[in-house]
XYZ file of C-alpha atoms in Angstrom:
781
model
C -15.034 -10.753 -7.235
C -12.330 -8.555 -5.843
C -14.833 -6.258 -3.793
C -16.115 -9.381 -2.194
C -12.608 -10.755 -1.511
C -11.486 -7.492 0.264
C -14.904 -7.378 2.102
C -14.159 -10.896 3.507
C -10.677 -9.677 4.515
C -11.991 -6.710 6.319
C -14.772 -8.740 8.017
C -12.207 -11.230 9.285
C -10.038 -8.422 10.701
C -13.033 -6.843 12.408
C -14.225 -10.129 13.985
C -10.899 -10.408 15.631
C -10.235 -6.711 16.288
C -8.252 -7.113 19.559
C -6.010 -9.900 18.166
C -5.427 -7.777 14.929
C -4.348 -4.847 17.033
C -1.926 -6.996 19.059
C -0.680 -8.515 15.805
C -0.022 -5.200 14.169
C 1.635 -3.889 17.406
C 3.878 -6.755 17.781
C 4.743 -7.000 14.044
C 5.374 -3.250 13.711
C 7.780 -3.232 16.664
C 9.528 -6.357 15.298
C 9.862 -4.993 11.829
C 11.116 -1.619 12.984
C 13.728 -3.192 15.130
C 14.857 -5.523 12.358
C 15.119 -2.521 9.829
C 17.093 -0.555 12.280
C 19.513 -3.400 12.951
C 19.914 -4.106 9.213
C 20.539 -0.423 8.617
C 23.360 -0.461 11.069
C 24.833 -3.782 9.798
C 24.530 -2.662 6.235
C 26.384 0.664 6.950
C 29.198 -1.193 8.736
C 29.475 -3.794 5.904
C 29.699 -1.059 3.337
C 32.634 0.834 4.945
C 35.318 1.387 2.310
C 33.227 -0.340 -0.358
C 32.572 2.903 -2.175
C 36.163 2.835 -3.429
C 36.224 1.532 -6.974
C 39.455 -0.418 -6.395
C 38.159 -1.882 -3.132
C 38.999 -5.548 -4.065
C 42.501 -4.672 -5.284
C 43.711 -2.726 -2.385
C 45.784 -4.468 0.365
C 47.608 -3.324 3.381
C 51.039 -4.748 3.864
C 52.473 -5.020 7.441
C 55.256 -6.844 9.219
C 54.097 -9.963 11.096
C 50.693 -11.643 10.595
C 48.760 -8.357 10.228
C 47.239 -8.604 13.700
C 49.948 -6.760 15.617
C 51.241 -3.359 14.798
C 50.539 -2.584 11.233
C 53.568 -0.358 10.421
C 56.173 -0.639 7.669
C 59.400 1.396 6.895
C 58.732 4.426 4.807
C 60.649 3.107 1.756
C 58.770 -0.266 1.566
C 56.012 0.929 -0.765
C 58.546 2.457 -3.121
C 60.618 -0.650 -3.266
C 57.647 -2.869 -3.991
C 56.251 -0.579 -6.774
C 59.700 -0.447 -8.316
C 60.490 -4.183 -8.212
C 57.177 -5.924 -8.720
C 54.873 -5.345 -11.767
C 51.810 -6.592 -9.854
C 52.120 -3.517 -7.561
C 50.552 -0.694 -9.570
C 50.699 2.080 -6.905
C 51.036 2.601 -3.187
C 50.093 5.116 -0.439
C 51.622 5.700 2.991
C 49.495 6.846 5.839
C 50.472 8.100 9.272
C 48.123 9.657 11.823
C 49.480 13.002 12.966
C 47.212 13.315 16.000
C 45.068 16.186 17.108
C 47.626 18.646 18.675
C 47.873 20.875 15.648
C 46.632 24.516 15.198
C 46.254 27.167 12.465
C 45.883 30.739 12.819
C 42.857 32.550 11.407
C 42.787 36.334 11.926
C 45.605 35.889 14.354
C 43.465 33.472 16.397
C 44.722 29.963 17.027
C 42.194 27.337 15.991
C 42.643 23.501 16.393
C 42.542 21.610 13.031
C 41.229 18.308 14.443
C 42.703 15.084 13.384
C 45.796 15.506 10.915
C 46.714 12.520 8.782
C 49.824 12.299 6.594
C 49.211 10.772 3.224
C 50.882 10.384 -0.176
C 49.710 12.206 -3.211
C 48.199 8.817 -4.427
C 45.831 8.690 -1.481
C 42.829 10.099 -3.233
C 43.417 7.918 -6.214
C 43.162 4.715 -4.166
C 40.635 6.052 -1.588
C 38.367 7.945 -3.830
C 36.622 10.423 -1.405
C 34.294 13.017 -3.061
C 35.801 16.414 -3.655
C 34.075 19.707 -3.337
C 37.027 21.829 -4.483
C 40.392 20.899 -5.969
C 41.859 18.091 -8.079
C 42.237 14.651 -6.360
C 45.168 13.687 -8.612
C 47.351 16.664 -7.900
C 46.231 18.231 -4.659
C 48.931 16.679 -2.575
C 52.016 16.616 -4.867
C 53.606 19.629 -3.210
C 55.156 19.673 0.244
C 52.879 21.353 2.903
C 49.917 21.101 0.650
C 46.825 19.893 2.447
C 43.215 18.889 1.884
C 40.605 19.667 4.533
C 37.028 18.465 5.211
C 33.949 20.586 4.405
C 33.085 20.917 7.981
C 36.524 22.269 8.900
C 36.380 24.655 5.884
C 33.049 26.031 7.103
C 34.531 26.444 10.477
C 37.590 28.371 9.277
C 36.185 30.173 6.149
C 32.394 29.970 6.240
C 30.883 29.422 2.834
C 33.866 30.868 1.032
C 36.127 28.590 -1.081
C 39.454 28.195 0.708
C 41.452 26.988 -2.232
C 44.782 28.674 -2.417
C 44.770 30.036 1.127
C 48.072 29.586 3.030
C 47.805 28.930 6.772
C 50.475 29.159 9.378
C 50.488 25.519 10.747
C 51.836 24.996 14.247
C 53.492 28.390 14.303
C 56.338 27.371 11.786
C 54.989 25.941 8.557
C 53.212 27.650 5.594
C 50.531 25.083 4.534
C 48.577 25.731 1.419
C 44.940 24.402 1.124
C 44.731 22.568 -2.232
C 41.494 20.721 -1.912
C 38.229 20.294 0.130
C 36.426 17.027 0.479
C 32.961 16.288 1.602
C 32.937 14.849 5.112
C 33.390 10.984 4.656
C 31.484 10.306 7.814
C 31.314 6.589 8.378
C 32.026 5.576 4.693
C 35.743 4.869 5.309
C 37.807 3.669 8.272
C 40.597 6.199 7.651
C 39.423 9.297 9.396
C 40.870 12.819 9.358
C 39.973 16.538 9.312
C 43.195 17.435 7.603
C 45.131 15.390 4.977
C 48.599 16.767 4.520
C 51.412 15.713 2.000
C 53.379 12.864 3.452
C 56.668 14.519 2.343
C 55.911 17.316 4.872
C 56.484 14.925 7.677
C 60.282 14.953 7.691
C 60.265 18.729 8.445
C 57.259 18.712 10.827
C 58.587 15.816 12.822
C 62.229 17.087 12.476
C 63.208 13.579 11.158
C 65.600 14.071 8.187
C 66.441 10.313 7.882
C 62.711 9.314 7.783
C 63.066 7.561 4.515
C 66.283 5.762 5.382
C 65.256 4.148 8.668
C 64.389 0.501 7.863
C 63.676 -0.344 11.563
C 61.204 2.474 11.947
C 57.813 0.754 11.526
C 55.793 3.790 11.831
C 53.805 4.100 8.565
C 50.796 2.163 7.128
C 51.344 1.161 3.591
C 48.551 0.332 1.217
C 49.198 -1.343 -2.171
C 47.107 -1.244 -5.316
C 47.421 -4.492 -7.029
C 46.649 -5.798 -10.529
C 43.329 -7.557 -10.864
C 43.034 -11.303 -10.174
C 46.386 -11.444 -8.413
C 46.583 -14.159 -5.874
C 47.518 -12.468 -2.517
C 49.149 -15.558 -1.062
C 51.498 -16.129 -4.019
C 52.285 -12.390 -4.092
C 53.134 -12.475 -0.320
C 55.738 -15.239 -1.021
C 57.112 -13.245 -3.967
C 57.292 -10.059 -1.757
C 59.177 -11.684 0.986
C 61.607 -13.417 -1.529
C 62.204 -10.130 -3.238
C 62.696 -8.173 0.003
C 65.186 -10.874 1.239
C 67.306 -10.474 -1.909
C 67.036 -6.695 -1.815
C 67.993 -6.629 1.920
C 71.093 -8.731 1.150
C 72.158 -6.674 -1.878
C 71.779 -3.341 0.124
C 72.944 -4.602 3.551
C 69.445 -3.959 5.110
C 69.220 -6.742 7.758
C 65.620 -5.942 8.914
C 64.203 -6.612 5.366
C 65.866 -10.073 5.502
C 64.636 -10.842 8.922
C 61.012 -9.625 8.711
C 58.182 -11.473 7.151
C 55.387 -9.386 5.643
C 51.691 -10.092 5.140
C 48.950 -8.642 2.828
C 45.559 -7.853 4.459
C 42.494 -7.122 2.274
C 40.222 -4.187 2.999
C 37.489 -6.235 4.716
C 40.051 -7.592 7.195
C 41.692 -4.208 7.681
C 38.358 -2.951 9.002
C 37.068 -6.152 10.826
C 40.231 -8.088 11.420
C 41.811 -8.566 14.924
C 44.489 -5.936 15.656
C 46.097 -5.091 18.971
C 46.174 -1.248 18.650
C 44.409 0.046 15.553
C 45.338 3.549 14.395
C 42.059 4.201 12.716
C 38.291 3.347 13.136
C 37.652 -0.441 13.574
C 34.462 -2.531 13.085
C 33.281 -5.189 15.353
C 32.278 -8.236 13.302
C 31.091 -10.170 16.365
C 28.837 -7.311 17.203
C 27.238 -7.341 13.734
C 26.537 -11.077 13.934
C 25.060 -10.789 17.342
C 22.830 -7.898 16.304
C 21.790 -9.600 13.071
C 20.841 -12.756 15.059
C 18.907 -10.538 17.521
C 17.072 -8.767 14.662
C 16.000 -12.157 13.060
C 14.966 -13.515 16.530
C 12.866 -10.483 17.283
C 11.164 -10.640 13.776
C 10.640 -14.284 14.245
C 9.096 -13.725 17.743
C 6.678 -11.132 16.217
C 5.722 -13.679 13.390
C 5.119 -16.357 16.022
C 2.738 -13.956 17.776
C 0.618 -13.601 14.590
C 0.661 -17.425 13.976
C -0.374 -18.026 17.557
C -3.303 -15.562 17.639
C -4.386 -16.594 14.158
C -4.628 -20.172 14.890
C -6.189 -19.433 18.356
C -9.041 -17.502 16.660
C -9.626 -20.461 14.220
C -12.582 -21.857 16.253
C -14.569 -18.691 16.066
C -14.209 -18.530 12.301
C -15.077 -22.165 11.423
C -18.830 -21.611 10.999
C -18.199 -18.532 8.845
C -15.710 -20.390 6.658
C -17.946 -23.415 6.475
C -20.880 -21.267 5.222
C -18.474 -19.830 2.548
C -17.715 -23.353 1.470
C -21.439 -24.343 1.285
C -22.084 -21.463 -1.132
C -19.285 -22.511 -3.381
C -15.912 -21.183 -2.056
C -13.010 -23.432 -2.666
C -10.325 -24.093 -0.096
C -7.877 -22.150 -2.286
C -10.234 -19.082 -1.986
C -10.498 -19.468 1.767
C -6.702 -19.721 2.032
C -6.205 -16.693 -0.060
C -8.645 -14.698 2.202
C -6.670 -15.690 5.312
C -3.313 -14.925 3.581
C -4.792 -11.656 2.400
C -5.481 -10.765 6.059
C -1.988 -11.764 7.095
C -0.474 -9.638 4.229
C -2.626 -6.679 5.152
C -1.691 -6.878 8.789
C 1.965 -7.222 7.608
C 1.765 -4.104 5.392
C 0.062 -2.070 8.112
C 2.761 -3.224 10.473
C 5.475 -2.326 7.944
C 4.071 1.171 7.632
C 3.816 1.579 11.442
C 7.388 0.062 11.784
C 8.809 2.622 9.306
C 7.213 5.439 11.366
C 8.765 3.916 14.539
C 12.176 3.764 12.691
C 12.002 7.499 11.790
C 11.267 8.261 15.458
C 13.845 6.124 16.935
C 16.691 6.654 14.364
C 18.210 9.856 16.032
C 18.464 8.077 19.394
C 19.915 4.938 17.919
C 22.378 6.833 15.612
C 23.825 8.554 18.736
C 24.183 5.285 20.684
C 25.804 3.555 17.716
C 27.902 6.604 16.629
C 26.692 5.807 13.064
C 24.429 7.915 10.852
C 21.480 5.577 10.006
C 19.810 6.669 6.817
C 16.969 5.350 4.570
C 17.083 7.063 1.111
C 13.387 6.495 0.294
C 13.409 8.656 -2.753
C 17.028 8.264 -3.961
C 16.930 4.430 -4.239
C 14.117 3.368 -6.603
C 14.509 -0.351 -5.535
C 13.993 0.459 -1.840
C 10.311 0.881 -2.029
C 9.990 -2.351 -3.993
C 12.152 -4.161 -1.321
C 9.851 -2.869 1.432
C 6.751 -4.003 -0.366
C 8.131 -7.406 -1.185
C 9.429 -7.826 2.376
C 5.929 -6.941 3.779
C 4.254 -9.486 1.401
C 6.762 -12.183 2.335
C 6.373 -11.602 6.020
C 2.570 -11.765 5.635
C 2.851 -15.025 3.646
C 5.253 -16.534 6.309
C 3.090 -15.476 9.208
C -0.274 -16.440 7.413
C 0.539 -19.668 5.666
C 0.283 -22.061 8.557
C -2.952 -20.521 10.015
C -4.586 -20.606 6.500
C -3.795 -24.181 5.849
C -4.800 -25.345 9.347
C -8.060 -23.326 9.604
C -9.371 -24.319 6.144
C -8.859 -28.104 6.589
C -12.103 -28.896 8.192
C -15.335 -30.980 7.639
C -18.382 -28.785 6.550
C -20.950 -30.929 8.274
C -19.072 -31.054 11.480
C -18.403 -27.363 11.552
C -22.051 -26.486 11.051
C -23.693 -28.922 13.403
C -21.439 -29.378 16.385
C -19.804 -27.323 18.964
C -16.441 -26.116 17.803
C -13.489 -27.422 19.645
C -9.882 -26.777 19.339
C -7.874 -29.510 17.627
C -5.243 -31.078 19.634
C -2.649 -30.390 16.874
C -3.553 -26.728 16.804
C -3.021 -26.589 20.616
C 0.283 -28.301 20.390
C 1.488 -26.011 17.713
C 0.609 -22.971 19.781
C 2.331 -24.423 22.824
C 5.479 -25.069 20.801
C 5.490 -21.515 19.382
C 4.785 -20.009 22.837
C 7.657 -22.113 24.165
C 9.909 -20.564 21.525
C 8.981 -17.115 22.624
C 9.731 -17.885 26.231
C 12.992 -19.583 25.231
C 14.126 -16.497 23.381
C 13.102 -14.283 26.236
C 14.987 -16.192 28.789
C 18.047 -16.462 26.548
C 18.129 -12.707 25.918
C 17.625 -11.790 29.524
C 20.345 -14.114 30.653
C 22.785 -12.826 28.039
C 22.025 -9.264 29.118
C 22.804 -10.074 32.740
C 26.072 -11.608 31.895
C 27.160 -8.850 29.556
C 26.244 -6.329 32.214
C 28.361 -8.159 34.804
C 31.312 -8.078 32.347
C 30.997 -4.355 31.756
C 30.798 -3.652 35.492
C 33.910 -5.982 35.977
C 35.781 -3.787 33.390
C 34.670 -0.593 35.048
C 35.679 -1.688 38.516
C 38.783 -3.701 37.671
C 42.108 -2.456 38.782
C 44.283 -1.223 35.930
C 47.418 -0.900 38.055
C 47.475 2.935 37.961
C 45.141 5.593 39.278
C 43.103 6.646 36.175
C 40.467 8.427 38.195
C 42.707 11.258 39.388
C 44.780 11.706 36.169
C 44.445 14.367 33.525
C 46.792 14.652 30.523
C 47.577 17.650 28.246
C 48.879 17.169 24.691
C 52.325 18.828 24.669
C 53.164 21.340 21.901
C 56.455 23.131 20.932
C 55.783 26.087 23.381
C 55.522 23.696 26.323
C 58.549 21.722 25.140
C 60.766 24.707 25.134
C 60.005 25.525 28.792
C 58.590 22.213 30.172
C 60.507 22.251 33.494
C 59.329 25.788 34.287
C 55.817 24.728 33.207
C 56.015 21.766 35.655
C 57.229 23.997 38.473
C 54.349 26.444 37.922
C 51.697 23.597 37.926
C 53.055 22.141 41.093
C 52.442 25.500 42.821
C 48.759 25.280 42.277
C 46.291 23.975 44.715
C 44.873 20.508 43.871
C 47.855 19.426 41.832
C 49.788 16.606 43.461
C 52.350 15.697 40.779
C 53.233 16.342 37.162
C 55.102 14.060 34.631
C 56.089 14.187 30.974
C 56.003 11.114 28.758
C 55.873 10.105 25.137
C 52.571 8.013 24.975
C 51.266 6.293 27.996
C 47.454 5.614 27.841
C 47.461 6.385 24.136
C 49.809 3.396 23.614
C 52.624 4.459 21.322
C 53.058 1.142 19.508
C 56.864 1.420 20.312
C 57.538 -2.331 20.608
C 61.265 -3.107 20.594
C 62.518 -6.425 19.546
C 65.883 -7.802 20.955
C 67.655 -10.987 21.927
C 68.045 -12.111 25.428
C 69.717 -15.387 26.518
C 69.799 -16.454 22.693
C 66.063 -16.032 22.502
C 63.872 -13.442 20.682
C 62.050 -11.044 22.989
C 60.135 -7.852 22.762
C 59.079 -5.016 25.115
C 56.379 -2.391 24.642
C 58.582 0.692 25.385
C 57.343 3.929 27.070
C 59.593 7.008 27.214
C 59.156 8.595 30.711
C 60.791 10.917 33.247
C 61.683 10.490 36.879
C 58.090 11.620 38.155
C 56.328 9.087 35.901
C 55.663 6.355 38.510
C 54.509 8.591 41.269
C 52.265 10.577 39.009
C 50.511 7.613 37.623
C 50.560 5.648 40.833
C 52.494 2.771 39.482
C 53.712 0.244 42.260
C 57.453 -0.412 42.370
C 57.735 -3.991 43.677
C 61.514 -4.061 43.755
C 64.569 -2.087 42.848
C 64.440 1.664 42.420
C 62.929 4.457 40.418
C 64.646 6.747 37.889
C 66.746 9.573 39.413
C 67.831 11.747 36.534
C 70.158 11.997 33.553
C 72.462 9.288 34.902
C 69.739 6.857 34.209
C 69.611 7.266 30.394
C 70.890 3.609 29.909
C 68.537 2.031 32.477
C 65.179 0.497 32.271
C 62.272 -0.527 34.607
C 60.266 -3.526 33.519
C 56.909 -4.978 34.583
C 56.219 -8.276 36.278
C 55.065 -9.829 32.893
C 58.497 -9.077 31.370
C 60.142 -10.867 34.287
C 57.796 -13.903 33.945
C 58.571 -14.181 30.297
C 62.280 -13.113 29.986
C 64.204 -11.903 33.109
C 63.335 -14.148 36.034
C 62.411 -13.205 39.645
C 65.305 -10.916 40.523
C 66.331 -9.056 37.312
C 67.865 -6.022 38.925
C 71.291 -5.481 37.636
C 70.706 -7.442 34.385
C 72.346 -5.908 31.325
C 70.376 -6.242 28.101
C 73.276 -6.070 25.527
C 71.058 -5.981 22.415
C 69.216 -2.981 23.824
C 72.305 -0.784 23.908
C 73.434 -2.307 27.120
C 70.469 -1.098 29.078
C 70.566 -2.132 32.788
C 67.367 -3.238 34.623
C 67.042 -1.086 37.876
C 63.546 -1.902 38.977
C 60.328 -3.965 38.516
C 56.734 -2.443 38.681
C 53.504 -4.245 39.250
C 51.723 -5.152 36.012
C 49.385 -2.428 34.739
C 47.129 -2.267 31.625
C 47.120 0.507 28.950
C 45.372 -1.772 26.454
C 41.784 -3.187 26.544
C 40.646 -6.202 28.497
C 40.538 -8.437 25.426
C 44.385 -8.402 25.512
C 46.790 -9.998 27.859
C 49.125 -7.751 29.913
C 52.334 -7.584 27.700
C 55.991 -7.157 28.725
C 56.506 -3.382 29.216
C 59.751 -1.409 29.664
C 59.975 2.123 30.909
C 63.128 3.967 29.766
C 64.338 7.396 30.951
C 63.873 9.668 28.010
C 62.722 13.125 29.289
C 63.364 14.604 25.799
C 60.788 12.323 24.208
C 57.687 14.331 25.223
C 54.137 14.420 23.798
C 51.978 14.281 26.921
C 51.954 16.062 30.306
C 50.492 13.852 32.943
C 48.915 15.712 35.939
C 47.851 13.945 39.152
C 45.022 15.770 40.874
C 44.251 15.689 44.624
C 41.014 16.347 46.531
C 37.469 15.506 45.547
C 36.532 18.323 43.236
C 38.722 18.988 40.288
C 37.122 22.123 38.696
C 39.300 24.513 40.611
C 42.532 22.626 39.733
C 41.447 22.584 36.038
C 40.884 26.312 36.072
C 44.437 26.870 37.576
C 46.001 24.591 34.908
C 44.247 26.609 32.224
C 45.641 29.863 33.779
C 49.151 28.443 33.857
C 48.674 27.199 30.239
C 47.571 30.617 28.970
C 50.896 32.123 30.387
C 52.933 29.689 28.413
C 50.939 29.076 25.286
C 49.780 31.893 22.967
C 49.561 29.797 19.861
C 47.832 26.663 21.191
C 44.215 26.576 22.819
C 43.921 24.833 26.093
C 43.070 21.191 25.816
C 42.886 18.558 28.486
C 41.572 14.928 28.842
C 40.542 12.876 31.856
C 42.221 9.511 31.622
C 39.081 7.658 33.008
C 37.073 9.130 30.204
C 39.688 7.842 27.715
C 39.151 4.388 28.906
C 35.496 4.575 28.743
C 35.869 5.489 25.036
C 38.264 2.588 24.664
C 35.663 0.120 25.965
C 32.792 1.789 24.098
C 32.338 -1.012 21.584
C 31.574 -3.401 24.400
C 29.169 -0.916 26.157
C 27.374 -0.246 22.855
C 26.873 -4.042 22.429
C 25.608 -4.330 25.902
C 23.235 -1.373 25.644
C 21.872 -2.648 22.430
C 21.371 -6.097 23.837
C 19.591 -4.671 26.854
C 17.293 -2.536 24.716
C 16.475 -5.350 22.171
C 15.977 -7.914 24.929
C 13.366 -5.590 26.442
C 11.697 -5.132 23.048
C 11.699 -8.923 22.549
C 10.155 -9.712 25.904
C 7.494 -7.010 25.227
C 6.604 -8.563 21.978
C 6.464 -11.992 23.472
C 4.341 -10.590 26.334
C 1.888 -9.163 23.853
C 1.469 -12.570 22.178
C 1.165 -14.294 25.454
C -1.402 -11.789 26.616
C -3.479 -12.227 23.439
C -3.325 -15.948 23.507
C -4.080 -16.079 27.228
C -7.098 -13.839 26.764
C -8.436 -16.067 24.001
C -7.641 -19.312 25.826
C -9.150 -18.176 29.097
C -12.363 -16.987 27.231
C -12.684 -20.440 25.693
C -12.419 -22.158 29.173
C -15.036 -19.962 30.613
C -17.503 -22.989 30.856
C -14.837 -25.074 32.616
C -14.433 -22.146 35.106
C -18.151 -22.087 35.818
C -18.275 -25.791 36.445
C -15.267 -25.648 38.816
C -16.802 -22.724 40.737
C -20.161 -24.591 41.078
C -18.222 -27.482 42.472
C -16.635 -25.266 45.159
C -13.288 -24.247 43.632
C -11.885 -20.954 44.965
C -10.696 -18.061 42.754
C -7.099 -18.870 43.618
C -7.650 -22.580 42.618
C -9.151 -21.526 39.322
C -6.440 -19.121 38.604
C -3.792 -21.861 39.261
C -5.545 -24.146 36.810
C -5.669 -21.569 34.056
C -2.081 -20.439 34.337
C -0.701 -24.023 34.655
C 0.121 -24.204 30.907
C 2.412 -21.071 31.016
C 4.067 -22.528 34.263
C 4.877 -25.763 32.417
C 6.232 -23.966 29.353
C 8.559 -21.865 31.423
C 9.706 -24.898 33.308
C 10.477 -26.946 30.216
C 12.347 -24.090 28.524
C 14.757 -23.301 31.350
C 17.195 -26.142 30.658
C 17.580 -25.696 26.868
C 17.784 -21.876 27.090
C 20.419 -22.129 29.822
C 22.497 -24.521 27.736
C 22.394 -22.279 24.673
C 23.248 -19.167 26.825
C 26.169 -21.041 28.481
C 27.671 -22.030 25.139
C 27.307 -18.529 23.532
C 28.368 -16.505 26.510
C 31.278 -18.656 27.455
C 32.709 -18.015 24.002
C 32.017 -14.282 24.389
C 33.644 -14.128 27.700
C 36.641 -16.038 26.601
C 37.300 -13.320 23.951
C 38.411 -11.173 26.961
C 41.840 -11.874 28.513
C 40.258 -10.830 31.820
C 36.639 -11.512 32.472
C 34.129 -12.283 35.142
C 32.822 -15.843 35.816
C 29.513 -17.313 34.408
C 27.265 -17.276 37.505
C 24.674 -20.122 37.932
C 22.095 -17.718 39.411
C 21.701 -15.909 36.057
C 19.681 -18.793 34.602
C 16.988 -19.103 37.269
C 16.874 -15.342 37.633
C 16.238 -14.926 33.868
C 13.503 -17.692 34.017
C 11.829 -16.127 36.974
C 11.724 -12.730 35.313
C 10.103 -14.246 32.140
C 7.682 -16.248 34.306
C 6.564 -13.090 36.087
C 6.186 -11.190 32.923
C 4.128 -14.003 31.358
C 2.095 -14.434 34.609
C 1.293 -10.618 34.662
C 0.361 -10.770 30.992
C -2.300 -13.403 31.787
C -3.323 -12.731 35.326
C -5.808 -9.841 34.751
C -7.864 -11.719 32.298
C -7.640 -14.886 34.275
C -8.866 -13.192 37.506
C -11.664 -11.465 35.661
C -12.933 -14.780 34.331
C -12.548 -16.543 37.667
C -14.703 -13.773 39.343
C -17.549 -14.218 36.908
C -20.835 -15.568 38.217
C -20.865 -19.293 37.244
C -24.650 -19.167 36.567
C -24.287 -16.543 33.983
C -21.382 -18.375 32.305
C -23.179 -21.695 32.162
C -26.434 -19.986 30.950
C -24.513 -18.305 28.035
C -22.852 -21.610 27.199
């Protein structure tokens, strides 16, 4: 029985070799794309989920959790001491990348430093290579490093117990080495150093006693089954009482919010300190993956039903000799499952070939643990069988429902229902292709808009250097030396600028609450960045220590049209001396916020350099030469501001690139299906072509008749596809505070492109049939 069954399957595939090849090609590409997308989506959804206490860890922050996520340093201690529901806490503070250690008297950058409490590795259980996760950070200036940094500094030798000179001043002892966490957690770092080291390293002795310094992220480990909403109310009530009892006004005024780990990674935040996920991107990619797989399945259904006529006599003979309908259905389903399994194997091969490229685009290591996960093989096999059943069920049922007598004695004609089904399925393919191309064009326009939009300052000619203690000690001399070099137009020192310091100061003005994003700058800041002063004056020097320059948005919200001379009593009596044109340090999905520039030359972490000329290589070399004369402990490091903004918008670029790539894939799959279907349909109409040519029809007229179906399908799908694209992309564009419009021409252009692709897919076969001698066609018929 079984040898005959498999022989029938093989015979059926051989009879329709061309359509089988097309089906395998389309399905394999569709399956590979679907697998790649699901690998990325699964990796993103599993971020932080390797932590055993994932469901019981919450971040606490002032406000609603979408703004700055900081808390005072003492907050975690107070909550753990006063509330039994809080089992433990950890404070986290990004320390930046401007740190060095000395190895063999050679300064080496550490990478990203993160200050954490000793409880960090209890809550966030990252795998250790060396050291004890429970005690590794209990001592001041103890630190844990990643395996990659360990190899960079010590080779294959264990670094436990080594004491390194950190930033020329502090003796830091290596107490642990963790395996590189990669993308498994949103909290990234190369060095994790004891939180209690920060007071000395930042020269901030009152770090723990400043209740208006919201500089630290605090995570709480809660008891199981605690209701976060009820606990939030309890926390705020307790902090009100504690603030009143200890005369800490900020604890009384602030409202705190708990955020679960899922929303920490995927939730909306203005300026996240650590890696963030993009939930909208995951939903878009998942939808695209399902659509592409759906289009590939449609291809198989279309081609299988189109081949029905050529198989009816064979199936009818099988029925005459005793085969039941169930047996015939199983043969056709067997063919579909075999095609699906072959496609799955080819798809996995494509996945392995494309994975390195896609991993680099997505900045995510995509992995398939074929041998490590015993269930994975079973999942792939079951998925292949399921796809085969889904793609073969309708053809099997439609092809086997025929009359034996009619199939053996009459010419085989396509049923009207089969033709209608194929037209509907082809229309779905065209609909998807038009929609994806239109979305791609709109996303591309928005990315171009972001690239070309005016930020309000000259990012293309700006370079910034992270400032260290050696530069701070002689920064005015350093500035003078830089200004002597060719190609350097201006130099300024500031605290944060493009990095966004999160220094948002709240105050009262005219009996209303207000807030400004504060930037600490010097008197050269405006001219270096190219900020436009629309009224008032610039800073002049030390005498301006109690003055402030605000942007136009601050005037619109708080200070009115002529704010010069206004005294802000709640900001230590600062006087507004000027107004600058609005500029953007944040991404385009945020509105320009009220900004204040205050004269604080001592608050320095960046050296901003404005370059001149068209070629910057010479200027950069001179900057490095000057740097080497001032810095013996810190390697030279510089950053172009325009590159920083490219990275800031990378998540939108990734979405755009992926959509472009997958749109092309989807259209190619649809084209394969249209080509196969057109080839079969045109072949079946060869007699009609012969009759038309005998009656005097030209090749052009015959071609027009044969491609009329695809013309009508494209025409009828333009409106619904345009409507869907309009709804989806309007919502996407509205997620940006500043965005391009939704142009009408995108819809006809996308439709025209799909029509051309479909026409090119059918035209070669159509022209070949149209050029055939009608006598030969009619004789064969």
